[in-house]
Short mmCIF file of C-alpha atoms in Angstrom, two decimals:
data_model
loop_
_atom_site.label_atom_id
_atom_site.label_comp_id
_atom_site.label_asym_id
_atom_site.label_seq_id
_atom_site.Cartn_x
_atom_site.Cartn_y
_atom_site.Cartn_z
CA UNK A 14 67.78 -18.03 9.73
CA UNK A 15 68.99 -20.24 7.09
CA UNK A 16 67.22 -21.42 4.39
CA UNK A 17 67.00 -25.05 4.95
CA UNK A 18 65.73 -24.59 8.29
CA UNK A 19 63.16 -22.14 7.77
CA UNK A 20 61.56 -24.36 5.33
CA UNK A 21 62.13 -27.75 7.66
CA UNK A 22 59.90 -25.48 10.70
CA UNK A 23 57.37 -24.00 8.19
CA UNK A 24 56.81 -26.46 5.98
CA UNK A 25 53.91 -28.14 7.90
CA UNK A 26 51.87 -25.55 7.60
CA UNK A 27 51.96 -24.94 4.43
CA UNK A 28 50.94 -28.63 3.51
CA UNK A 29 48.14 -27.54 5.88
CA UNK A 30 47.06 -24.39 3.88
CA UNK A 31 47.51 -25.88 0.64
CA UNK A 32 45.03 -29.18 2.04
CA UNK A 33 42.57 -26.78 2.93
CA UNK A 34 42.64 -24.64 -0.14
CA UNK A 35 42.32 -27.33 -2.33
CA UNK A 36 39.34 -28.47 0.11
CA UNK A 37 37.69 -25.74 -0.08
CA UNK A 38 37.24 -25.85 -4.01
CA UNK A 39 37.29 -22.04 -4.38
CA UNK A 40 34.57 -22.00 -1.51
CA UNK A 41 34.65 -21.62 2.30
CA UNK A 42 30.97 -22.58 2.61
CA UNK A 43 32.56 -26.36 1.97
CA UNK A 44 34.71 -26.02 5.17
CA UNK A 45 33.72 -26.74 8.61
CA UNK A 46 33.93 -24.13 11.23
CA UNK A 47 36.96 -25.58 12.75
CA UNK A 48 38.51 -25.81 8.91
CA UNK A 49 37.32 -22.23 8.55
CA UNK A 50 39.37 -21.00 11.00
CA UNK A 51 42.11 -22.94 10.55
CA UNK A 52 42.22 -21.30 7.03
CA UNK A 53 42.29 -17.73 8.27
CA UNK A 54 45.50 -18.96 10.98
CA UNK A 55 47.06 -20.38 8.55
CA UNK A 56 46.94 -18.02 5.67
CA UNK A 57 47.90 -15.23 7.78
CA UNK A 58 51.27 -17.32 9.38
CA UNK A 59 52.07 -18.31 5.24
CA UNK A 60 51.61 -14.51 4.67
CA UNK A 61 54.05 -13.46 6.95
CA UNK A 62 56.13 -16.29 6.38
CA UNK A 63 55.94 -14.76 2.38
CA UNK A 64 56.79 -11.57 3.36
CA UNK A 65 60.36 -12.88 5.01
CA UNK A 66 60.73 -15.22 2.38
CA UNK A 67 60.99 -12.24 -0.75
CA UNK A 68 63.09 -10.58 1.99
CA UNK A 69 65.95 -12.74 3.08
CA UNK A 70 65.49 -15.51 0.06
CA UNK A 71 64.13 -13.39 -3.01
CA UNK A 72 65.75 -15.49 -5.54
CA UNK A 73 64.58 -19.25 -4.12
CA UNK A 74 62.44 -21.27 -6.08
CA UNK A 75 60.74 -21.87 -2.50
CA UNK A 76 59.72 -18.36 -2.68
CA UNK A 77 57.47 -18.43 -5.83
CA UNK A 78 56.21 -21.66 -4.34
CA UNK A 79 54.95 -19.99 -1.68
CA UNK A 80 53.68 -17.28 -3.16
CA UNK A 81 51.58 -19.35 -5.60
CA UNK A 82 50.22 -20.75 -2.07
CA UNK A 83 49.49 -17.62 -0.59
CA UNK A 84 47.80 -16.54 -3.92
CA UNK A 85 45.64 -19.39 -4.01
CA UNK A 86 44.35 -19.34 -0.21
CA UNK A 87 44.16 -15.86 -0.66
CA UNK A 88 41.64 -16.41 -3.43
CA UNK A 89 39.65 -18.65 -0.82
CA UNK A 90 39.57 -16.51 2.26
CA UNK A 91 38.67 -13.12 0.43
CA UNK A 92 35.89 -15.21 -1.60
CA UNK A 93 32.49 -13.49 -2.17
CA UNK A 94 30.08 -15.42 -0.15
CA UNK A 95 27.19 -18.03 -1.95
CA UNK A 96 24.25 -15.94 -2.55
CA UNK A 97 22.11 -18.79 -4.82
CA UNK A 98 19.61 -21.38 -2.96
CA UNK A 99 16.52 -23.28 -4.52
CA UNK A 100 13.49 -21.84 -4.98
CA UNK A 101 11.83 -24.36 -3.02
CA UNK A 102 14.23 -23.08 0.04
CA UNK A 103 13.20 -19.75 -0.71
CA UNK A 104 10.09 -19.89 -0.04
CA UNK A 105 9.75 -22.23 2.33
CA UNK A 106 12.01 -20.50 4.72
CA UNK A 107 14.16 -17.59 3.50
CA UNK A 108 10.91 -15.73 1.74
CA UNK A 109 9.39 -15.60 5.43
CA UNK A 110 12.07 -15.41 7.53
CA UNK A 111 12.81 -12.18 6.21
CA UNK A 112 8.87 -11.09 6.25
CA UNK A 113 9.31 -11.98 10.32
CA UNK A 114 12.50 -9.64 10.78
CA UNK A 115 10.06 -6.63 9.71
CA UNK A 116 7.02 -7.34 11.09
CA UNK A 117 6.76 -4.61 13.29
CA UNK A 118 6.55 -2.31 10.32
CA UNK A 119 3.89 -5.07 8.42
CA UNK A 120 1.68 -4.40 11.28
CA UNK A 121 1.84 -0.71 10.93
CA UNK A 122 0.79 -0.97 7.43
CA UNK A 123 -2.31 -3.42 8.08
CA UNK A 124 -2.83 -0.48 11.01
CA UNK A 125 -2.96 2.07 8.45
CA UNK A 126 -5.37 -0.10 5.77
CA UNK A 127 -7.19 -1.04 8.22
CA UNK A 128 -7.80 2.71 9.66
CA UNK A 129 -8.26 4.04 6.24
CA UNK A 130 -10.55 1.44 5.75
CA UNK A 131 -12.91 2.86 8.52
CA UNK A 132 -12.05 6.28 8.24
CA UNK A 133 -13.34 6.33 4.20
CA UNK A 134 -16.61 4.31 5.88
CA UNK A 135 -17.36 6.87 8.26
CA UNK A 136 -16.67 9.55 5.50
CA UNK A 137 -19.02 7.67 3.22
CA UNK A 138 -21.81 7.68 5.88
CA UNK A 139 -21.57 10.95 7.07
CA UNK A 140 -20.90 13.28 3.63
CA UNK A 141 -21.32 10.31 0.99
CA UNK A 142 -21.77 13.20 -1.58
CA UNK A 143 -18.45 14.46 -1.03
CA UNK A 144 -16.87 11.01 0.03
CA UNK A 145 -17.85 9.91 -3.91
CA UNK A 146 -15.37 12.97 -4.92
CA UNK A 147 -12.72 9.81 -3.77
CA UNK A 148 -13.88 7.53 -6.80
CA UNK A 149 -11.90 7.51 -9.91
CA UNK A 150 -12.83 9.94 -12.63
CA UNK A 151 -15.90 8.36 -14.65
CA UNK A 152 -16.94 5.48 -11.60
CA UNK A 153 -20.53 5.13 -10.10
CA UNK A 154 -21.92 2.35 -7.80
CA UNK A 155 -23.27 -0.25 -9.73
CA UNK A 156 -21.46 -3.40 -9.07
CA UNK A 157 -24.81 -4.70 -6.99
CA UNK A 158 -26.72 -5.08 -10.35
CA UNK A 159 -26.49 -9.10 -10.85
CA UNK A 160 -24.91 -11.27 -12.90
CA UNK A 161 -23.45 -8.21 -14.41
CA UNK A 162 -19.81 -10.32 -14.87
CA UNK A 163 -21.67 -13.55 -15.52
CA UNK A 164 -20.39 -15.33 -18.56
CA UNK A 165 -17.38 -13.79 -19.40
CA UNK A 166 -15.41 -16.04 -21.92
CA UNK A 167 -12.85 -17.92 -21.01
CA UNK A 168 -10.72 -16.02 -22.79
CA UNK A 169 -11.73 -12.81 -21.80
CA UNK A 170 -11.47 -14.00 -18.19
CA UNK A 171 -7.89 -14.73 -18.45
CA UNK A 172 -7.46 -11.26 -20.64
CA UNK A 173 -8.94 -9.68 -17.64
CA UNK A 174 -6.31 -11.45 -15.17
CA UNK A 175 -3.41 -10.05 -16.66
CA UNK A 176 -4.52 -6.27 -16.74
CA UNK A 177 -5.47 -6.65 -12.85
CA UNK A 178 -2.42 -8.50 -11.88
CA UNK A 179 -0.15 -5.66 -14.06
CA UNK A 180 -2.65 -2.90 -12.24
CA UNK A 181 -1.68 -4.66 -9.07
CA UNK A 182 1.82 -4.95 -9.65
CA UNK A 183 1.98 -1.45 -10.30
CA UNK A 184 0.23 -0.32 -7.06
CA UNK A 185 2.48 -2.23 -4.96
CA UNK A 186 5.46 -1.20 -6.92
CA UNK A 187 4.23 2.55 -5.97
CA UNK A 188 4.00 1.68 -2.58
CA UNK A 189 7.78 0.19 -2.31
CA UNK A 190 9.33 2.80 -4.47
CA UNK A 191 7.72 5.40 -1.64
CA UNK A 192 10.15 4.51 0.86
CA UNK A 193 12.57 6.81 -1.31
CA UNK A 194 10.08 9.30 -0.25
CA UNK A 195 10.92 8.83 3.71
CA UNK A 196 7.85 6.60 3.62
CA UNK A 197 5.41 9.37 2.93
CA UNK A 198 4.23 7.70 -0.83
CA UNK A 199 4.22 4.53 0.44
CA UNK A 200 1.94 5.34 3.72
CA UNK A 201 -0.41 8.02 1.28
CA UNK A 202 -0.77 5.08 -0.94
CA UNK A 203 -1.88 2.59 1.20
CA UNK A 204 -4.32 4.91 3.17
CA UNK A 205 -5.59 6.09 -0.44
CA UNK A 206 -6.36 1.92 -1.56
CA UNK A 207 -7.87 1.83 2.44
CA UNK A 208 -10.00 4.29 1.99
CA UNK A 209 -11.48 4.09 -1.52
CA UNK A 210 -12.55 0.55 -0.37
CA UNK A 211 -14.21 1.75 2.68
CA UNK A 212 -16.04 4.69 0.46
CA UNK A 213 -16.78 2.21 -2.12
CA UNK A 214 -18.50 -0.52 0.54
CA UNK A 215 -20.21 1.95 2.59
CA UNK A 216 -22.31 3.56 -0.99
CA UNK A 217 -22.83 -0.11 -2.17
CA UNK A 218 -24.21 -0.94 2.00
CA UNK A 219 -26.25 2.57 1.31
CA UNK A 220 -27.72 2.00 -1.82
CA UNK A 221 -28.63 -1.58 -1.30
CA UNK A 222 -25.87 -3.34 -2.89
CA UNK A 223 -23.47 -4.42 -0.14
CA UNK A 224 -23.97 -8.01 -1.02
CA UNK A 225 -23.03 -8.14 -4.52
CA UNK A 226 -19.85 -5.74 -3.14
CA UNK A 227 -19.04 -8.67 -1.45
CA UNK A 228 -18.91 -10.76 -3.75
CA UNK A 229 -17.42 -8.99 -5.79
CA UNK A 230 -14.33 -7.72 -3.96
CA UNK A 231 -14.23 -10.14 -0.73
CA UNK A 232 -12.86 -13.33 -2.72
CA UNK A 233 -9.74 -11.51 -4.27
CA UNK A 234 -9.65 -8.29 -2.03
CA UNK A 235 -8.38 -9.86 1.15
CA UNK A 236 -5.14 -11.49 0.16
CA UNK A 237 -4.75 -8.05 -2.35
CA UNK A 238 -4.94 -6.03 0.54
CA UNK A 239 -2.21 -8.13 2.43
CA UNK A 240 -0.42 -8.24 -0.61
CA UNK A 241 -0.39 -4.53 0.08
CA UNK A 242 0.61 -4.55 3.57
CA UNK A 243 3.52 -6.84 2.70
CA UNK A 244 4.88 -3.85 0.20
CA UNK A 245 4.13 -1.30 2.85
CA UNK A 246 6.36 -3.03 4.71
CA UNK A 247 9.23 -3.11 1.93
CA UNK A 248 8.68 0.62 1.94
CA UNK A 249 8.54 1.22 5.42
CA UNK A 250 12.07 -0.68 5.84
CA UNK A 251 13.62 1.94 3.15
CA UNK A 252 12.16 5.06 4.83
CA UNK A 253 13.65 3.59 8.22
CA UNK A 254 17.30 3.21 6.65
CA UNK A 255 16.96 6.53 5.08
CA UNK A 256 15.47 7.91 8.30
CA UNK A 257 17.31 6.16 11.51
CA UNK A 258 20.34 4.76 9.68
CA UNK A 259 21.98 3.94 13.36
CA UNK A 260 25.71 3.92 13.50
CA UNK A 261 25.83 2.95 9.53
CA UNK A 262 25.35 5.03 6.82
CA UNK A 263 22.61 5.80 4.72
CA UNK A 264 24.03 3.37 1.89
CA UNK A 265 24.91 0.55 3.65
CA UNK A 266 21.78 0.78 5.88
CA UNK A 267 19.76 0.61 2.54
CA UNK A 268 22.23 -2.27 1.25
CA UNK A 269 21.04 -4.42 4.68
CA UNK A 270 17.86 -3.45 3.81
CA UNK A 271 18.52 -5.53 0.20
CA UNK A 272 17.73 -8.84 1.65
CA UNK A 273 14.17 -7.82 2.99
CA UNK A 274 12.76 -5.59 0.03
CA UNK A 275 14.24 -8.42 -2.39
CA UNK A 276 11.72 -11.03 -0.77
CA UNK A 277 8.99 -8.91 0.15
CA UNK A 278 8.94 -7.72 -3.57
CA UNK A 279 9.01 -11.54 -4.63
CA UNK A 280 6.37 -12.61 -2.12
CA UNK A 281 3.87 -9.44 -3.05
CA UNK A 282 4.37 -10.56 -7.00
CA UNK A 283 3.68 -14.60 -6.10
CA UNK A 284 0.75 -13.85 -4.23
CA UNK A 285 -0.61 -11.12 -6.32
CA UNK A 286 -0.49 -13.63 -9.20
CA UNK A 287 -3.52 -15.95 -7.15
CA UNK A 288 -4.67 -12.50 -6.31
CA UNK A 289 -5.33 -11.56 -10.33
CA UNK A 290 -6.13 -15.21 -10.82
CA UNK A 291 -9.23 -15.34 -8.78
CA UNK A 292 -10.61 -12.01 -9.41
CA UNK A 293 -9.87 -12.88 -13.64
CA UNK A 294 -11.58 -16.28 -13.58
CA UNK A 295 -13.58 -17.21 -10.48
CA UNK A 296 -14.70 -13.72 -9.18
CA UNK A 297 -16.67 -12.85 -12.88
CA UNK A 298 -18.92 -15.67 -12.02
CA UNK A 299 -20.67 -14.24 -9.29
CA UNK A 300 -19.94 -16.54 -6.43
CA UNK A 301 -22.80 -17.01 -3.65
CA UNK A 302 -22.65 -14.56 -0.30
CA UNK A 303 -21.11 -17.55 1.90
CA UNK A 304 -18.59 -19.13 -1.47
CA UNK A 305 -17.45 -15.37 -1.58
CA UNK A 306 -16.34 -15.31 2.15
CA UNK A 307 -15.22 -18.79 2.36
CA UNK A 308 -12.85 -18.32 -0.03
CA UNK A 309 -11.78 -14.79 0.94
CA UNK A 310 -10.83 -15.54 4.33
CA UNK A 311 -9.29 -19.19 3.17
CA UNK A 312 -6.40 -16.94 0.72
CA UNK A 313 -6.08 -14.45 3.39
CA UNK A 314 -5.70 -16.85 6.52
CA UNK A 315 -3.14 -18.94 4.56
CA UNK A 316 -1.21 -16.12 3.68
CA UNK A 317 -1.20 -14.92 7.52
CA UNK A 318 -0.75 -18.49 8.48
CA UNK A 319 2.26 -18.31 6.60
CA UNK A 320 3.70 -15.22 7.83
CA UNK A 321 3.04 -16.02 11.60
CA UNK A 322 3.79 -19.63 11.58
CA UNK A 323 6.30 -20.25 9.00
CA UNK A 324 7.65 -16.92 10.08
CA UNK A 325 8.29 -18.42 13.47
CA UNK A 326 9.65 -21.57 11.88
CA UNK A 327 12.32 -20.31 10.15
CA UNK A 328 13.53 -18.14 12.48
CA UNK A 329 13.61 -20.80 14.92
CA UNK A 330 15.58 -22.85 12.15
CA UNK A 331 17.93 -19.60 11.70
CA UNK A 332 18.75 -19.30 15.26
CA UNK A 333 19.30 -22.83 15.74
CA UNK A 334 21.79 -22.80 13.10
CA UNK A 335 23.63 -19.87 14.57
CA UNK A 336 23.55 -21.52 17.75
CA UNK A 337 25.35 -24.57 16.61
CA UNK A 338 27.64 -22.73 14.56
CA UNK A 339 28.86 -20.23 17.62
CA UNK A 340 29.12 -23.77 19.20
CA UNK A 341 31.20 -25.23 16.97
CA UNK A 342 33.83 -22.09 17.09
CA UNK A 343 33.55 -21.96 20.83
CA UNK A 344 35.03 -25.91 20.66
CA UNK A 345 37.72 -24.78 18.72
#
C-alpha cells in the first residue's frame, strides 16, 4: 500500500477520533454511550493503523501526526474515572445507597446490640452483684437522683458535647478498625456497649431509678446505638473480604469494600455529631419521661427511615440508570 492511498481510506477515521477526543475534554464521562464506544473502535483501528504507519512510512510527517492522535485518545480512553460529586448528592443518595448494599450485615449488628442488650438485663437481674463487675472502674448507679445535670452552663454544655462526640467517635472507630480482626473486635465491641446498657438499665429499674435512666440515655442513646450498628456494619464488610474474598483476592476484595466503609464511616461521624449534640445540650436538662421518648424514637426513626426508604430510593435510581445505560449500548 502506497502512501497516498492509505491516508485517502484512513483518513476518516481519524477526523473521527480526533472529534471525539477533543469532545471528550480529557473525560469520557462527557461522551454518550454510543460516543463511548465509538472511542474505544476507533482508537484501537488508529492504533493499528500507527503501528503500520512507523513500519512501512517511518519517516512521513503523517506518521508523527498520527501518533500525536493516538497519544491524545490514548490519554482519554485509559483516563482514571470521576470520583468527586456534591455533598448534597452524597448524602442524599450515594451515602445510603451504599448503607443498602450491606444491610444484611447492619442487621446482624442491631441482632447482636440488641441481644447483648437483653443478655446484660437478664445478667443484671439474676447476679446484679456480679453483673456490676461490667461497669467501668470507679461507676455506681446514681443517675436517678434529680436534676443532678440541671443547669449546666451553656458553656459547659457545649464543653461536654465535644468530649462525648470524640468518646463516640472513638468507639465506633474501634468497632470499624475490628474488621482487621476477622470481625471478632468489632462484634466484642458492640456486644460489650449492648450489654453495659442492659446492666446499667436493669440496676437503675432495680434500685428505683429507671425513669431518670430514661431520660437520661433514651434521647441520645437510640440514634448512638444505630450509629453503632452502622460501624458494625463497616466492620463486618472488612472481616467478610478478609474472610470469603470469592474469586478476588484479599486486596482487591478490601479495595471494593472502599466505597462502603468510606460512607458508612462518614454517615456514623454526621450522625454521631446530633448524637453528642443532644446528649451535650438538651439531655443535661432533664427532659420529662414522655419529651425523653418522643425525641428518642423521632432521631432514631429518621435515621431508619433513611436507611430503609432512601435506601430503596437510590437503589431504585442506581438500577434505573444502569438500565438505561445497558439500553443505550444494546442500540448501538
Amino acid at each position: 500500500m502506497n502512501l497516498e492511498r492509505f491516508v485517502s481510506t484512513r483518513a476518516a477515521e481519524w477526523r473521527e477520533l480526533d472529534a471525539l477526543a477533543r469532545g471528550s475534554r480529557g473525560s469520557v464521562s462527557k461522551l454518550s454511550p454510543a460516543d463511548l464506544l465509538e472511542l474505544g473502535e476507533r482508537y484501537r483501528a488508529a492504533a493499528a493503523d500507527l503501528a503500520l504507519a512507523r513500519r512501512s512510512f517511518p519517516h512521513e510527517p503523517v506518521t508523527e501526526e498520527l501518533a500525536d492522535l493516538v497519544g491524545r485518545a490514548r490519554s482519554v480512553v485509559y483516563a482514571k474515572a470521576p470520583h468527586g460529586e456534591s455533598v448534597g448528592r452524597f448524602f442524599s443518595s450515594t451515602l445510603w445507597c451504599e448503607i443498602r448494599s450491606m444491610s444484611s450485615l447492619l442487621w446482624l449488628s442491631v441482632a447482636v446490640i440488641v441481644g447483648s442488650v437483653l443478655l446484660g438485663a437478664l445478667w443484671a437481674v439474676w447476679d446484679p452483684a456480679s453483673a456490676s463487675g461490667l461497669l467501668p472502674a470507679g461507676s455506681h448507679i446514681s443517675v436517678h437522683t434529680k436534676g443532678a445535670f440541671f443547669g449546666v452552663s451553656v458553656a459547659s454544655r457545649g464543653g461536654l458535647a465535644a468530649e462525648i462526640f470524640v468518646n463516640n467517635i472513638i468507639v465506633a472507630c474501634l468497632v470499624v478498625v475490628g474488621g482487621f480482626t476477622y470481625g471478632v473486635l468489632t462484634v466484642c465491641s458492640l456486644a460489650y456497649n449492648g450489654a453495659l446498657l442492659g446492666v446499667i438499665g436493669t440496676l437503675e429499674w432495680k434500685g428505683g431509678g429507671f425513669a431518670q435512666f430514661v431520660r437520661l440515655v433514651v434521647p441520645h442513646g437510640l440514634l448512638e446505638l444505630s450509629c453503632f450498628a452502622l460501624a458494625g456494619a463497616a466492620g463486618l464488610s472488612i472481616a467478610r473480604a478478609l474472610i470469603d474474598p470469592g474469586r478476588r483476592s484479599r486486596p482487591d476484595a478490601l479495595a471494593a469494600a472502599t466505597a462502603k466503609v468510606g460512607a458508612a464511616l462518614v454517615g456514623v461521624m454526621a450522625f454521631l455529631v446530633c448524637a453528642g449534640t443532644v446528649e451535650g445540650f438538651i439531655t443535661p436538662w432533664d427532659l420529662s419521661l414522655p419529651a425523653a421518648l418522643a425525641l428518642g424514637i423521632v432521631l432514631c426513626a429518621a435515621f431508619w427511615s433513611a436507611v430503609v426508604l432512601r435506601g430503596a430510593a437510590a437503589a431504585r435510581a442506581k438500577s434505573a440508570a444502569g438500565q438505561t445505560l445497558a439500553s443505550d449500548f444494546s442500540r448501538t
